[in-house]
Short mmCIF file of C-alpha atoms and ligand atoms in Angstrom, two decimals:
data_model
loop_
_atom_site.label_atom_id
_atom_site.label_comp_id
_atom_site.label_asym_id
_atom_site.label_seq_id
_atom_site.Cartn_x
_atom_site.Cartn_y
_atom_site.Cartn_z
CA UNK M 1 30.08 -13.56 -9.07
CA UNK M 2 27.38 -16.14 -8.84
CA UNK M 3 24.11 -15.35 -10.36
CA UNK M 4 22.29 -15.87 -6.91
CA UNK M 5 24.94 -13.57 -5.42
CA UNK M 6 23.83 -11.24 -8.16
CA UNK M 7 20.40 -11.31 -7.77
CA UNK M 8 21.58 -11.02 -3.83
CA UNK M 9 23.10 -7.75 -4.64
CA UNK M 10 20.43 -5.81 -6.55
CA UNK M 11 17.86 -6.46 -3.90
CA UNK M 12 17.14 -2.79 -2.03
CA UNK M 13 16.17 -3.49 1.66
CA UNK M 14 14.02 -1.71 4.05
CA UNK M 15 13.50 -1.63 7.17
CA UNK M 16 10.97 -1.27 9.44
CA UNK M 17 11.96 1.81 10.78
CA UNK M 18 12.17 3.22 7.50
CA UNK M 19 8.69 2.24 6.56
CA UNK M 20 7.70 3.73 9.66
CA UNK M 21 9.69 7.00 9.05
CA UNK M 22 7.88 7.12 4.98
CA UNK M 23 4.81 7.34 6.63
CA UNK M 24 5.11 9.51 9.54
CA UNK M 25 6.54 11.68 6.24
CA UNK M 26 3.44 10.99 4.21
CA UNK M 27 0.97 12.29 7.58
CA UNK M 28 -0.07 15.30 6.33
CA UNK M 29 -1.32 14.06 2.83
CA UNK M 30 -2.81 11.46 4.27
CA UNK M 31 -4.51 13.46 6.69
CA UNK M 32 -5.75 15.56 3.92
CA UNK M 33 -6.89 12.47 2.24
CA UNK M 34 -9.02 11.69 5.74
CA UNK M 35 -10.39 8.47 5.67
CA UNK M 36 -13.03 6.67 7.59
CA UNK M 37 -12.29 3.43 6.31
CA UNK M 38 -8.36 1.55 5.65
CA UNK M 39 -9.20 -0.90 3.38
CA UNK M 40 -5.75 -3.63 3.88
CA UNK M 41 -5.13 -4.84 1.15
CA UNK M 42 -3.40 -7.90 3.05
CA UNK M 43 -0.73 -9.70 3.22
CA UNK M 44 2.06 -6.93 2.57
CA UNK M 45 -0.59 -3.89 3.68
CA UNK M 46 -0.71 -5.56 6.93
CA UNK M 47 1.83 -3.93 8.39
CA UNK M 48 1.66 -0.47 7.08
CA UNK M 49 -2.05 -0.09 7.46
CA UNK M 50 -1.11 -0.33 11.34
CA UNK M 51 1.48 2.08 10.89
CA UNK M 52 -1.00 4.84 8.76
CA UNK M 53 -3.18 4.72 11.78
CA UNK M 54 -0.92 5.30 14.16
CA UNK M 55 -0.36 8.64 12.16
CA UNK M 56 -3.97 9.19 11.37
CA UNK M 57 -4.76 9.30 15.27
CA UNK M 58 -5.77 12.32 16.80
CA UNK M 59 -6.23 13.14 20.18
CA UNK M 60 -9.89 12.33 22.14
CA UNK M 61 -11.06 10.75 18.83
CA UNK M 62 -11.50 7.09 17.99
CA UNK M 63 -9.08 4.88 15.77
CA UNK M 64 -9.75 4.93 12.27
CA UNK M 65 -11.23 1.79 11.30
CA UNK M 66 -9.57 -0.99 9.60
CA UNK M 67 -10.71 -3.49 7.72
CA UNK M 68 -9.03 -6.41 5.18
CA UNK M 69 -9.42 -8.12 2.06
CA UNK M 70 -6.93 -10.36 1.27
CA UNK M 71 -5.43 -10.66 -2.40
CA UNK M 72 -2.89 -12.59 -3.96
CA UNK M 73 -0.77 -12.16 -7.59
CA UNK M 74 -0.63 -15.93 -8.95
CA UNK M 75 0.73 -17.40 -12.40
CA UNK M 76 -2.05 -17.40 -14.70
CA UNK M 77 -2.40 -20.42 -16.47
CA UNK M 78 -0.02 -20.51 -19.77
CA UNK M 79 1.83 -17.37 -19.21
CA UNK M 80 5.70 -17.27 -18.24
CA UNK M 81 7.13 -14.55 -16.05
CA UNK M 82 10.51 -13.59 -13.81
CA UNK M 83 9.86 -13.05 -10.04
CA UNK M 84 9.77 -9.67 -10.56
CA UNK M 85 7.69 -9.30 -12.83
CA UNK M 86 3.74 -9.30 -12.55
CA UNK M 87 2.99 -9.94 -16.17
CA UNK M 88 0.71 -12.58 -17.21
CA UNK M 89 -0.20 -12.96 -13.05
CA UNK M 90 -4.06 -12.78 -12.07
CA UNK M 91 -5.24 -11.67 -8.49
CA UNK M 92 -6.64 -14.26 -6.40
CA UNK M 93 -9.23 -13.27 -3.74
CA UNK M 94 -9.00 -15.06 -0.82
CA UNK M 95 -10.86 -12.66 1.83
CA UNK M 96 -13.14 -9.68 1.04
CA UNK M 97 -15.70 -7.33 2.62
CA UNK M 98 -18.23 -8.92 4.56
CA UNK M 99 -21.77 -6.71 3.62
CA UNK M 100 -23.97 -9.22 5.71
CA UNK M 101 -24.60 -6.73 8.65
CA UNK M 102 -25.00 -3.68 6.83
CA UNK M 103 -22.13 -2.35 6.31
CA UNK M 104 -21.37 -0.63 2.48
CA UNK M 105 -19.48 2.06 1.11
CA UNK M 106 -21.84 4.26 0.56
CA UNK M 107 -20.77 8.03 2.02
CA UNK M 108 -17.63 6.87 2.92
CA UNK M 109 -13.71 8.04 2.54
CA UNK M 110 -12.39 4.82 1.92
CA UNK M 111 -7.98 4.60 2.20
CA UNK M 112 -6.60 1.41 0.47
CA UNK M 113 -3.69 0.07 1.83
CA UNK M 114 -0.21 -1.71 0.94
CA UNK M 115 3.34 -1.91 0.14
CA UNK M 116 4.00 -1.53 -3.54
CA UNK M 117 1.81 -0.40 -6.84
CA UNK M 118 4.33 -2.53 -9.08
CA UNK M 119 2.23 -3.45 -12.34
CA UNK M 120 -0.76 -1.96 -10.41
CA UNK M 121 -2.36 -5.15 -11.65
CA UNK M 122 -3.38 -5.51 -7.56
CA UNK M 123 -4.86 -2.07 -7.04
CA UNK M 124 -6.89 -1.89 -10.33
CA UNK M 125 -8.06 -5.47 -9.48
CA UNK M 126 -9.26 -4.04 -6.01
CA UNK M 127 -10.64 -0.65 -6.98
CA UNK M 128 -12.76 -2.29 -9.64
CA UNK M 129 -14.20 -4.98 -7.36
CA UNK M 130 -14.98 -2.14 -5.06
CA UNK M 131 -16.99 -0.10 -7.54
CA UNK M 132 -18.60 -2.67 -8.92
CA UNK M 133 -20.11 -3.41 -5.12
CA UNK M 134 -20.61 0.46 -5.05
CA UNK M 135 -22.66 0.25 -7.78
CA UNK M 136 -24.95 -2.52 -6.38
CA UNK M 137 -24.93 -1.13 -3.04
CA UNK M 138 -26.52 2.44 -4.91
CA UNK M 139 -28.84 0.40 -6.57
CA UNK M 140 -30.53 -1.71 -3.80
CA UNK M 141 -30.39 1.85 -2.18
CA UNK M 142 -32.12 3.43 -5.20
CA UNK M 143 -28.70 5.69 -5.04
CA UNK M 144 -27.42 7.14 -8.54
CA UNK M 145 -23.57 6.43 -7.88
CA UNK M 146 -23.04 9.76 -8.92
CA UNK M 147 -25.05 11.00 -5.53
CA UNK M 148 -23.12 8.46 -3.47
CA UNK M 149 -20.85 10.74 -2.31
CA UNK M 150 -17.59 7.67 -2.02
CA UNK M 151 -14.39 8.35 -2.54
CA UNK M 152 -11.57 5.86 -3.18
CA UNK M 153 -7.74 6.78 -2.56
CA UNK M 154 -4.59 4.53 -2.38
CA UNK M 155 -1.77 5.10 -0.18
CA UNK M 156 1.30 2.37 -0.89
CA UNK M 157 5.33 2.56 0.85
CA UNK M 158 6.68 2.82 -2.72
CA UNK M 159 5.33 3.06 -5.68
CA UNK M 160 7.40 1.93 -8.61
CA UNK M 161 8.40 3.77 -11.69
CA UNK M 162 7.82 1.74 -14.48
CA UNK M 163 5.23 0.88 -17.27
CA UNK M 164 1.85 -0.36 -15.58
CA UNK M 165 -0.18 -3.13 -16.46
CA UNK M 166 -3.50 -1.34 -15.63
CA UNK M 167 -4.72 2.13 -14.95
CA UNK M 168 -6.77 3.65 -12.07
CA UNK M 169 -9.79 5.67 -12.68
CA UNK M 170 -8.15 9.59 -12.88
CA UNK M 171 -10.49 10.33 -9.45
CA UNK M 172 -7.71 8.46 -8.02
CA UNK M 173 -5.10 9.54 -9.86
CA UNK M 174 -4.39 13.22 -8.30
CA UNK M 175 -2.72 14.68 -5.97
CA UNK M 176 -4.75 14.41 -2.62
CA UNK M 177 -6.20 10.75 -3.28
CA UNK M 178 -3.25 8.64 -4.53
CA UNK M 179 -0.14 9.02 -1.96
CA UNK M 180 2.72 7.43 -2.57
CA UNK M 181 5.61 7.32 0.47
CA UNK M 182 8.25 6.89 -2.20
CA UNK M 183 8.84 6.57 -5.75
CA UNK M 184 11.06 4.65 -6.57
CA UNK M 185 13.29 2.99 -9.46
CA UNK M 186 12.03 -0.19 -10.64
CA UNK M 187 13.96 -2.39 -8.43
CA UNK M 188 13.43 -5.39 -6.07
CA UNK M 189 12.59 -4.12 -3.08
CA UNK M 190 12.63 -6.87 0.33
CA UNK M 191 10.47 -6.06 2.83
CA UNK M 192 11.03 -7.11 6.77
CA UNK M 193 8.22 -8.76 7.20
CA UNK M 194 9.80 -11.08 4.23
CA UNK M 195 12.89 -12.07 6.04
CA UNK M 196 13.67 -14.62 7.83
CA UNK M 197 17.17 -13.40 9.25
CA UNK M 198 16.24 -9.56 10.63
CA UNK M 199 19.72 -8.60 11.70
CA UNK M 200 20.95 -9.35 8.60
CA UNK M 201 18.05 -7.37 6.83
CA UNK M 202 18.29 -4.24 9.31
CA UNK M 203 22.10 -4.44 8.70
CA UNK M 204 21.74 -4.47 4.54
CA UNK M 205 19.21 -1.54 5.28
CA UNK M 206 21.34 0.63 6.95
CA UNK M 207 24.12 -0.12 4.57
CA UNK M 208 22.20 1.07 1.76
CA UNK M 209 20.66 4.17 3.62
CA UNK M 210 17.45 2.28 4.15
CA UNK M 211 17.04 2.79 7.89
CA UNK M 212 16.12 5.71 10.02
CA UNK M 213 16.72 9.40 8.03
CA UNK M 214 17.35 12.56 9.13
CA UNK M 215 17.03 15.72 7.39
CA UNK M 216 19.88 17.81 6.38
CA UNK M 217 20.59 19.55 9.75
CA UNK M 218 21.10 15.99 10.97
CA UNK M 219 17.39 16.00 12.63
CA UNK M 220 14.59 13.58 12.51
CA UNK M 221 10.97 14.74 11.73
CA UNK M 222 8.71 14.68 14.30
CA UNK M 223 5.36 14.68 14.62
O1 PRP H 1 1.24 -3.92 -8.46
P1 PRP H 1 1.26 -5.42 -8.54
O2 PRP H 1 2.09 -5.94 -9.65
O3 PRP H 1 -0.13 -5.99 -8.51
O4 PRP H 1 2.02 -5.95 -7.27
C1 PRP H 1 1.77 -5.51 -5.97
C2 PRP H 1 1.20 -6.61 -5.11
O5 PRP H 1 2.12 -7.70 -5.07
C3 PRP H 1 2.28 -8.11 -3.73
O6 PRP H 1 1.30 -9.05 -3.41
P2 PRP H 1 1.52 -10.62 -3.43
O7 PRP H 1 0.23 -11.25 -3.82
O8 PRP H 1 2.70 -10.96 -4.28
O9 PRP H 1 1.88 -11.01 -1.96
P3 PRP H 1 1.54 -10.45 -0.50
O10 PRP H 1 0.53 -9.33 -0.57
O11 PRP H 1 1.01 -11.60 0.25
O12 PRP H 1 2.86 -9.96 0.01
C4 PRP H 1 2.07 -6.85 -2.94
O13 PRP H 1 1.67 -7.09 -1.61
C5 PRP H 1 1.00 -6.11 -3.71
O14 PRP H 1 -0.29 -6.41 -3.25
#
């Protein structure tokens, strides 16, 4: 076997169904979790973000709103890493929060978004940006942060098992404000909106039991 037929093998696909099923599945934490802000973190929290609101949505009330900052893992300078791998990669911010017309996170319930906590390199990166603009939002406000009354939770499609490269703040790390869809092994997960051959993708994902589920009286969950 060729090592690209390798690598070829050991990839886990998902499909967009299945993404869509994880969070109809995750509803009721998230729901708990009640945000008034989804914070994208974009690109690959583009597409679930849209999907969490759909499930967020309740009847005679407005959308929850979303809003996107756009971050990006690159090589930082001198450091050698696989694919995989996140080590020795810095985030790059390419798009964040526009405060010009008043808007801050003061009070708020604020839901990040996306696809994976791998190293959790992204997340920390993004929580920590947000407090520190927390903190200087309290203090042109004359705010203690303490008195702020914000709350930050994460909500990612899988979050990997593995060793992290940085920790989130344990107000995060519970039960109601960090929801992950899945756990998962520490594998290479493709993503639809990475393909550029969808039939082939849906077919790999419903080969490997990656597609719509049911539960075990052969029924789907519904809302
Ligand atoms: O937990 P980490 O190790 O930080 O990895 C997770 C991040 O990596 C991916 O972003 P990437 O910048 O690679 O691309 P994308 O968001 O544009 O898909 C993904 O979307 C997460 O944001």
């Amino acid at each position: 076997m060729t090592d690209a037929q390798q690598v070829e093998d050991s990839k886990v696909y998902i499909s967009y169904n299945h993404i869509h099923q994880i969070i109809q599945e995750s509803a009721p934490r998230l729901k708990k979790f009640n945000p008034d802000l989804l914070l994208c973190l974009a690109g690959g929290g583009l597409v679930p973000t849209r999907f969490v609101r759909t499930f967020l949505k309740e009847k005679d009330q407005p959308n929850v709103r979303i809003m996107s900052v756009a971050l990006s893992l690159y090589e930082a300078v001198g450091s050698v890493s696989t694919q995989q791998e996140s080590i020795g990669k810095e985030v790059v911010r390419s798009q964040w929060l526009d405060y010009s017309n008043g808007f801050d996170l003061i009070g708020k319930r604020i839901l990040l978004v996306d696809e994976v906590d791998d190293t959790r390199t992204t997340l920390h990166y993004a929580v920590s940006e947000l407090q520190k603009d927390l903190v200087k939002q309290c203090a042109a406000k004359g705010i203690k942060v303490e008195d702020a009354n914000t709350t930050f939770g994460i909500f990612v499609v899988h979050n990997k098992l593995k060793p992290k490269n940085a920790t989130l703040p344990d107000s995060i790390m519970n039960d109601t404000n960090y929801i992950a869809g899945r756990d998962i092994e520490d594998v290479w997960i493709a993503y639809p909106w990475e393909s550029n051959d969808i039939v082939y993708h849906t077919k790999r994902a419903i080969e490997q039991g990656n597609d719509i589920f049911l539960d075990e009286n052969n029924n789907y969950i519904k809302k």
